XYZ file of C-alpha atoms in Angstrom:
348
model
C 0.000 0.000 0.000
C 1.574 3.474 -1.072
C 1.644 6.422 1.304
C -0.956 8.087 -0.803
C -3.841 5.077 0.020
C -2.590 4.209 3.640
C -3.568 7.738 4.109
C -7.036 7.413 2.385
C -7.366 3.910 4.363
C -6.478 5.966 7.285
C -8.986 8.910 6.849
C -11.886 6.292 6.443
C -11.409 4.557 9.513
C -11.558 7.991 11.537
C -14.936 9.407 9.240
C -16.473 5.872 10.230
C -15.605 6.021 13.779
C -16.829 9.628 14.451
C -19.698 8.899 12.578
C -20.736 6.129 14.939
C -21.304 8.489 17.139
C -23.873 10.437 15.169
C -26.994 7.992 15.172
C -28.855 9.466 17.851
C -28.055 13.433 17.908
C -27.050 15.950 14.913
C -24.581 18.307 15.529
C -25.890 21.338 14.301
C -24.857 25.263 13.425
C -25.926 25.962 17.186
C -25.937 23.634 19.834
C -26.180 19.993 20.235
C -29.984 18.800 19.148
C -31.860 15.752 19.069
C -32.707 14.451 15.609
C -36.251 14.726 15.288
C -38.648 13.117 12.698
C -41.933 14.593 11.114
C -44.756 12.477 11.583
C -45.758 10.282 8.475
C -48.588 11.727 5.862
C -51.535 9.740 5.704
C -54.618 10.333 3.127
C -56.894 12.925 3.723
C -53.990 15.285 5.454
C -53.387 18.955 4.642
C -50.746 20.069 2.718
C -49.480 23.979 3.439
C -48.782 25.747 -0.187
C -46.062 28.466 0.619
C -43.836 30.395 -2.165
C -40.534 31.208 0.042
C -38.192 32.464 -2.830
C -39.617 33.256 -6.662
C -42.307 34.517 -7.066
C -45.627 32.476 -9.125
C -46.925 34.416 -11.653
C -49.904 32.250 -13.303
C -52.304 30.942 -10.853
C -52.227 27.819 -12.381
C -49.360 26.716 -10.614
C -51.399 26.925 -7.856
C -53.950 24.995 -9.413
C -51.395 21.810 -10.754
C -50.176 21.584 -7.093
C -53.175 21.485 -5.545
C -54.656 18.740 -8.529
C -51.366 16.988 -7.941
C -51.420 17.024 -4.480
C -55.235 15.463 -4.645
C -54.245 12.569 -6.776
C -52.257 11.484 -3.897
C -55.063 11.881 -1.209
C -54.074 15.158 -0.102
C -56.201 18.303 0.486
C -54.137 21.942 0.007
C -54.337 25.091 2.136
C -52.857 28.157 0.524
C -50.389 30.049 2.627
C -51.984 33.929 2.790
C -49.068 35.371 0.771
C -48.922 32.775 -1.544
C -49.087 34.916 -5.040
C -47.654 38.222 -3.692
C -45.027 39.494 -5.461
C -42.013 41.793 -5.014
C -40.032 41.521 -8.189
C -38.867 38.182 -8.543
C -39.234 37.473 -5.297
C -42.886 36.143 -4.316
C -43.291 39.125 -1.718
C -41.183 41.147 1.004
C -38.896 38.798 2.666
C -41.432 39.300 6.330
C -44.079 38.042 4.243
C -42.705 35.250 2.814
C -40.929 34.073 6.526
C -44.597 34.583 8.042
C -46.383 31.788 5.678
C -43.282 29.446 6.800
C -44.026 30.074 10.299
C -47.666 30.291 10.090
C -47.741 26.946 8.343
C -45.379 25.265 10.816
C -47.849 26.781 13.797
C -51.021 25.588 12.001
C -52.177 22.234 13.697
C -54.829 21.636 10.942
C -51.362 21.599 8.126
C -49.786 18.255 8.248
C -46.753 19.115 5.656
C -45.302 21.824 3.885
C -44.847 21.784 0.427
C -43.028 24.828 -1.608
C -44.860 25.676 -4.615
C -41.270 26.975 -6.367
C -37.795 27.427 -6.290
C -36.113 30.355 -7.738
C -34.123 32.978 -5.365
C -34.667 33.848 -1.917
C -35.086 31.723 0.762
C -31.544 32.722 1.965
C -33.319 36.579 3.088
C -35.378 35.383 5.329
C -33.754 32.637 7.094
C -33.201 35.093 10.246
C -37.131 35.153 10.074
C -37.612 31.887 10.781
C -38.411 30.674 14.073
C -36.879 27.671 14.646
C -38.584 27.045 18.496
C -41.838 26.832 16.651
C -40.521 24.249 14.290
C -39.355 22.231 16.666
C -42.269 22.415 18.702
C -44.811 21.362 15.715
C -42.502 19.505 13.240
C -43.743 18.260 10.193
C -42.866 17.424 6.543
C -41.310 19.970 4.522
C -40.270 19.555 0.764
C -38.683 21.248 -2.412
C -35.625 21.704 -3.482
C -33.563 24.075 -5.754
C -33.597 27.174 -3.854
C -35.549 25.698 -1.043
C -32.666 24.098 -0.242
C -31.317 27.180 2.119
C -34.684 26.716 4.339
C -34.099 22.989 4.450
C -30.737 23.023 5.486
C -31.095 25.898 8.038
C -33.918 24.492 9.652
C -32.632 21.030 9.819
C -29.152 22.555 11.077
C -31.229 24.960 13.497
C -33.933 22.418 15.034
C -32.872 18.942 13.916
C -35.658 18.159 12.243
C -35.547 16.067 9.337
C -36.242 17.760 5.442
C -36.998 16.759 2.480
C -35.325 17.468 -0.995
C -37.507 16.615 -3.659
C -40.281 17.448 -5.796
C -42.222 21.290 -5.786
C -45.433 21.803 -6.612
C -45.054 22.390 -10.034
C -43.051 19.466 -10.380
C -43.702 16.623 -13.076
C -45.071 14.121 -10.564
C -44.709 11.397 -12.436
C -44.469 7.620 -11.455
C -40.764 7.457 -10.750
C -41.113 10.810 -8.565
C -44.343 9.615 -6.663
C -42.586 6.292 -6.132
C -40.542 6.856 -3.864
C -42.461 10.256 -2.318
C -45.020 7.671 -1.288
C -42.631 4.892 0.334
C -40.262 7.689 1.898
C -43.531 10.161 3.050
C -46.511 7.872 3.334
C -45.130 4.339 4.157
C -41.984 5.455 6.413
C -39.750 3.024 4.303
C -36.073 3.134 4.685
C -35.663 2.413 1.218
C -32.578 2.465 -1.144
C -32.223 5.190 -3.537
C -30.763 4.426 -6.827
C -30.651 5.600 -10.443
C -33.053 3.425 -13.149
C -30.768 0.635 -15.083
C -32.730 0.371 -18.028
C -31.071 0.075 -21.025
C -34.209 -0.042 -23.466
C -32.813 -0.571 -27.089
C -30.025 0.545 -26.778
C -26.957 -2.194 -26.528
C -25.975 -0.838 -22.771
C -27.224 1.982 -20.541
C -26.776 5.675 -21.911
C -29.079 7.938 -20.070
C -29.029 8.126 -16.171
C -25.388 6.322 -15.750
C -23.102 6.306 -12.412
C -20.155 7.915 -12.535
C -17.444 6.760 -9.922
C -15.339 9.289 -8.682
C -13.537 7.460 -5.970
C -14.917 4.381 -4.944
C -15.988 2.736 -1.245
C -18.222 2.614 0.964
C -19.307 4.443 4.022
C -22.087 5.945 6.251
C -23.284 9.253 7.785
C -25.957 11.930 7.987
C -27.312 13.199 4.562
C -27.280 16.805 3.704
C -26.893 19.214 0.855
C -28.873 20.539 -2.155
C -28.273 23.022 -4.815
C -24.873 23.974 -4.852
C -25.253 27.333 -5.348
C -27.227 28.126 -2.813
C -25.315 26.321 -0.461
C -22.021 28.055 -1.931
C -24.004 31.190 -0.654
C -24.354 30.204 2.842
C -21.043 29.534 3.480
C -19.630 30.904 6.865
C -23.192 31.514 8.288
C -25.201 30.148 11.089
C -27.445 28.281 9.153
C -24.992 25.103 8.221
C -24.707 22.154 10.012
C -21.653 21.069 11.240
C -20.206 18.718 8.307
C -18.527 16.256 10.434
C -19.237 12.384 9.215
C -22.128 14.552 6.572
C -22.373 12.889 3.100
C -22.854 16.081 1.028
C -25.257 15.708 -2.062
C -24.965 18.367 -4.488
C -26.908 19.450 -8.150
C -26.786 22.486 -10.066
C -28.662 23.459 -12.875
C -27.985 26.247 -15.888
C -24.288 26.849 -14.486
C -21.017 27.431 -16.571
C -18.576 24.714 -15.686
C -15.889 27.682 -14.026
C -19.053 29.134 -11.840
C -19.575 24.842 -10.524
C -15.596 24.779 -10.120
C -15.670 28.507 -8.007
C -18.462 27.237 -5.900
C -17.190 23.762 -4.917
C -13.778 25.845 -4.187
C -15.699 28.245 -1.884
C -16.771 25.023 -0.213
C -13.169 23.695 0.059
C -11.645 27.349 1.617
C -14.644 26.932 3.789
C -13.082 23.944 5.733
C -16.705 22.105 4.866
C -15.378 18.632 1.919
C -12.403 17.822 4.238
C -14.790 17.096 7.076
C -17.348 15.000 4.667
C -17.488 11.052 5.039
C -19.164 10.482 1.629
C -20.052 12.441 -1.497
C -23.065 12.356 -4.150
C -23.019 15.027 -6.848
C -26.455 14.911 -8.442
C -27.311 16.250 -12.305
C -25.718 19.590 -13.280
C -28.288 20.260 -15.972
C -27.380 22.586 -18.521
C -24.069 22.689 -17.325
C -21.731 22.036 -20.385
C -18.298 23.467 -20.890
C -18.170 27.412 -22.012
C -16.875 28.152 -25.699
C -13.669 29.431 -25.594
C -10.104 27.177 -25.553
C -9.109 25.266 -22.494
C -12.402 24.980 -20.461
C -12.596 21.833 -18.379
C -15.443 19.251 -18.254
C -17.705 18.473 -14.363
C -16.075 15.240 -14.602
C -12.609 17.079 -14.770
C -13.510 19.556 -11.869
C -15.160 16.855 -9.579
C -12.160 15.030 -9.843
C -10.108 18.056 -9.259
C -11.534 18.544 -5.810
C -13.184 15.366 -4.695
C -10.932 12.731 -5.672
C -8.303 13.889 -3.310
C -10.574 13.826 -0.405
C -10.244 10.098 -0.260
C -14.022 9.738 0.476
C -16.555 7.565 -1.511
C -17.901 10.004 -4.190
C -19.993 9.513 -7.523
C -22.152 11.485 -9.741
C -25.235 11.344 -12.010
C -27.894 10.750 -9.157
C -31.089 11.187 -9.593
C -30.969 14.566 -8.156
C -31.521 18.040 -9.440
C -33.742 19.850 -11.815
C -34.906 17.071 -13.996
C -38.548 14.759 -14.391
C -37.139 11.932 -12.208
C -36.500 12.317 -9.010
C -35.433 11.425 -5.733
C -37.343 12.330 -2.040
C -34.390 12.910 -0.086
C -34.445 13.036 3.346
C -32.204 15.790 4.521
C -30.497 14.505 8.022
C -30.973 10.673 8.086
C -28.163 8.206 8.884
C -27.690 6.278 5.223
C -25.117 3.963 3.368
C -23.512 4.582 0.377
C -22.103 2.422 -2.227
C -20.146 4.621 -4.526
C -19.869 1.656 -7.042
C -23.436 1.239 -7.052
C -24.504 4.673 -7.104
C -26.855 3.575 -4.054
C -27.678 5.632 -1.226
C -29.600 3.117 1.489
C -31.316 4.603 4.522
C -30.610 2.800 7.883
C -33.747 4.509 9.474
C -37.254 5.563 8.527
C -37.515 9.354 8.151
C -40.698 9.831 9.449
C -42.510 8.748 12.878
């Protein structure tokens, strides 16, 4: 074994042992909390509608979540700022942090669900009062720029959140899948990318590709990488020790994905990671222009020396199919197989 892998053997040893230790508390951007676990959906529940970042222009945005959301049994309760709008944002930043509290207080809402993505979720995350949430926890989902309010309030209260689909999401049946096992059923279930090949002679869409291969375990966190590029240094981060980081990224030039993961490495947060999962970068091709470098280049530019299990092309990001994923739950990873397996349920 060469000095460069007895290191890497090394370095996995420690990530698993402190990660042993995480099972039964997070350690969060404040102090030490209890993990805590939104209760379960069940048919007939309410489902809050809130719009924390962009703003929705067309009320019938409103109207597919609300049709979407009762073809699974659920019954929608608009949030009372739900199609205000402030320029691109869907109304002042108090606004928009009072329908995220107000759902979270209202006894009658069973789960969240965030209409949109867009930009601003990062304003109002000083709004939020994360007492409340711990006191009435419940399901909250989205992703894109939603991921800012999951990761603060899962880093602030401990409660688990959920990356996955908005309401104007394509729920189709890969999506609903595993929303219903996750959300509904409380499965611990494995999450892995589709292995059809169709006609095709072997598999070209939706392929895993290994960046460093291994195994290991830990809390799951992350989101859009921007946004989480944007929150570095705050309050509102957990603490990354024994995380697996997911990342996507959608509509970026390949030297914007390369200065954000580097803000994340000067940030001290992939050399405390025990695993890594980079998503889809949709739309994310290399620049014109002589010399740019490919994702698969800058990945391995900054992952592969981490020594940590790592792959990309889950089923993660802004495309049709995707993945529930519970932010904050203990899981296994097989970089090989692309396979991210919860240990626990994610729901009471």
């Amino acid at each position: 074994m060469n000095e460069f892998n007895r290191r890497r053997a090394l370095k996995q040893m420690l990530l698993a042992a402190a990660t042993a230790l995480l099972p039964h508390q997070v350690i969060a951007g404040g102090p030490q909390s209890s993990l805590l676990k939104p209760p379960r959906l069940k048919p007939g529940d309410t489902v809050g509608l809130i719009n924390p970042a962009g703003a929705t222009f067309l009320t019938e945005d409103i109207r597919i979540a609300t049709e979407s959301l009762a073809a699974l049994g659920l019954k929608a309760k608009e949030g009372a700022h739900l199609l205000d709008r402030y320029g691109y944002l869907a109304g002042q930043d108090k606004d928009r942090a009072d329908d995220v509290n107000t759902m979270f207080a209202d006894d009658s809402v069973q789960a969240i669900l965030c209409v949109r993505g867009g930009w601003g979720c990062n304003r109002i995350l000083q709004m939020i009062d994360y007492d409340l949430v711990r006191k009435h926890p419940k399901i909250i989902l989205g992703y894109s720029d939603i991921t800012s309010l999951l990761v603060a309030i899962y880093a602030k209260s401990g409660l688990v959140t959920f990356h996955g689909p908005v309401g104007i999401s394509t729920w189709n049946k890969f999506s609903v899948d595993y929303f219903k096992r996750i959300l509904f059923e409380g499965e611990a279930v494995t999450l892995q990318n589709p292995t059809d090949v169709v006609d095709n002679l072997t598999q070209t869409k939706d392929r895993v590709e290994v960046i460093t291969s291994g195994q290991t375990r830990g809390r799951l966190a992350g989101g859009n990488l921007s946004v989480l590029s944007a929150m570095a240094g705050s309050e509102f981060l957990p603490d990354w020790r024994g995380h697996i980081l997911f990342l996507e990224e959608d509509g970026e030039n390949i030297y914007r994905v390369d200065r954000m993961l580097t803000t994340l490495k000067l940030a001290g947060i992939l050399d405390k990671l025990s695993g890594f999962i980079f998503g889809k970068c949709t739309k994310c091709e290399p620049g014109d222009g002589y010399g740019s470098l490919t994702l698969e280049e800058v990945l391995s530019d900054h992952i592969k020396p981490l020594g940590i299990p790592a792959w990309y092309g889950a089923m993660i990001g802004h495309i049709e199919n995707k993945f529930t994923v519970p932010v904050g739950v203990e899981v296994e990873i097989d970089s090989g197989k692309g396979s991210i397996r919860m240990v626990e349920s994610a729901v009471q």
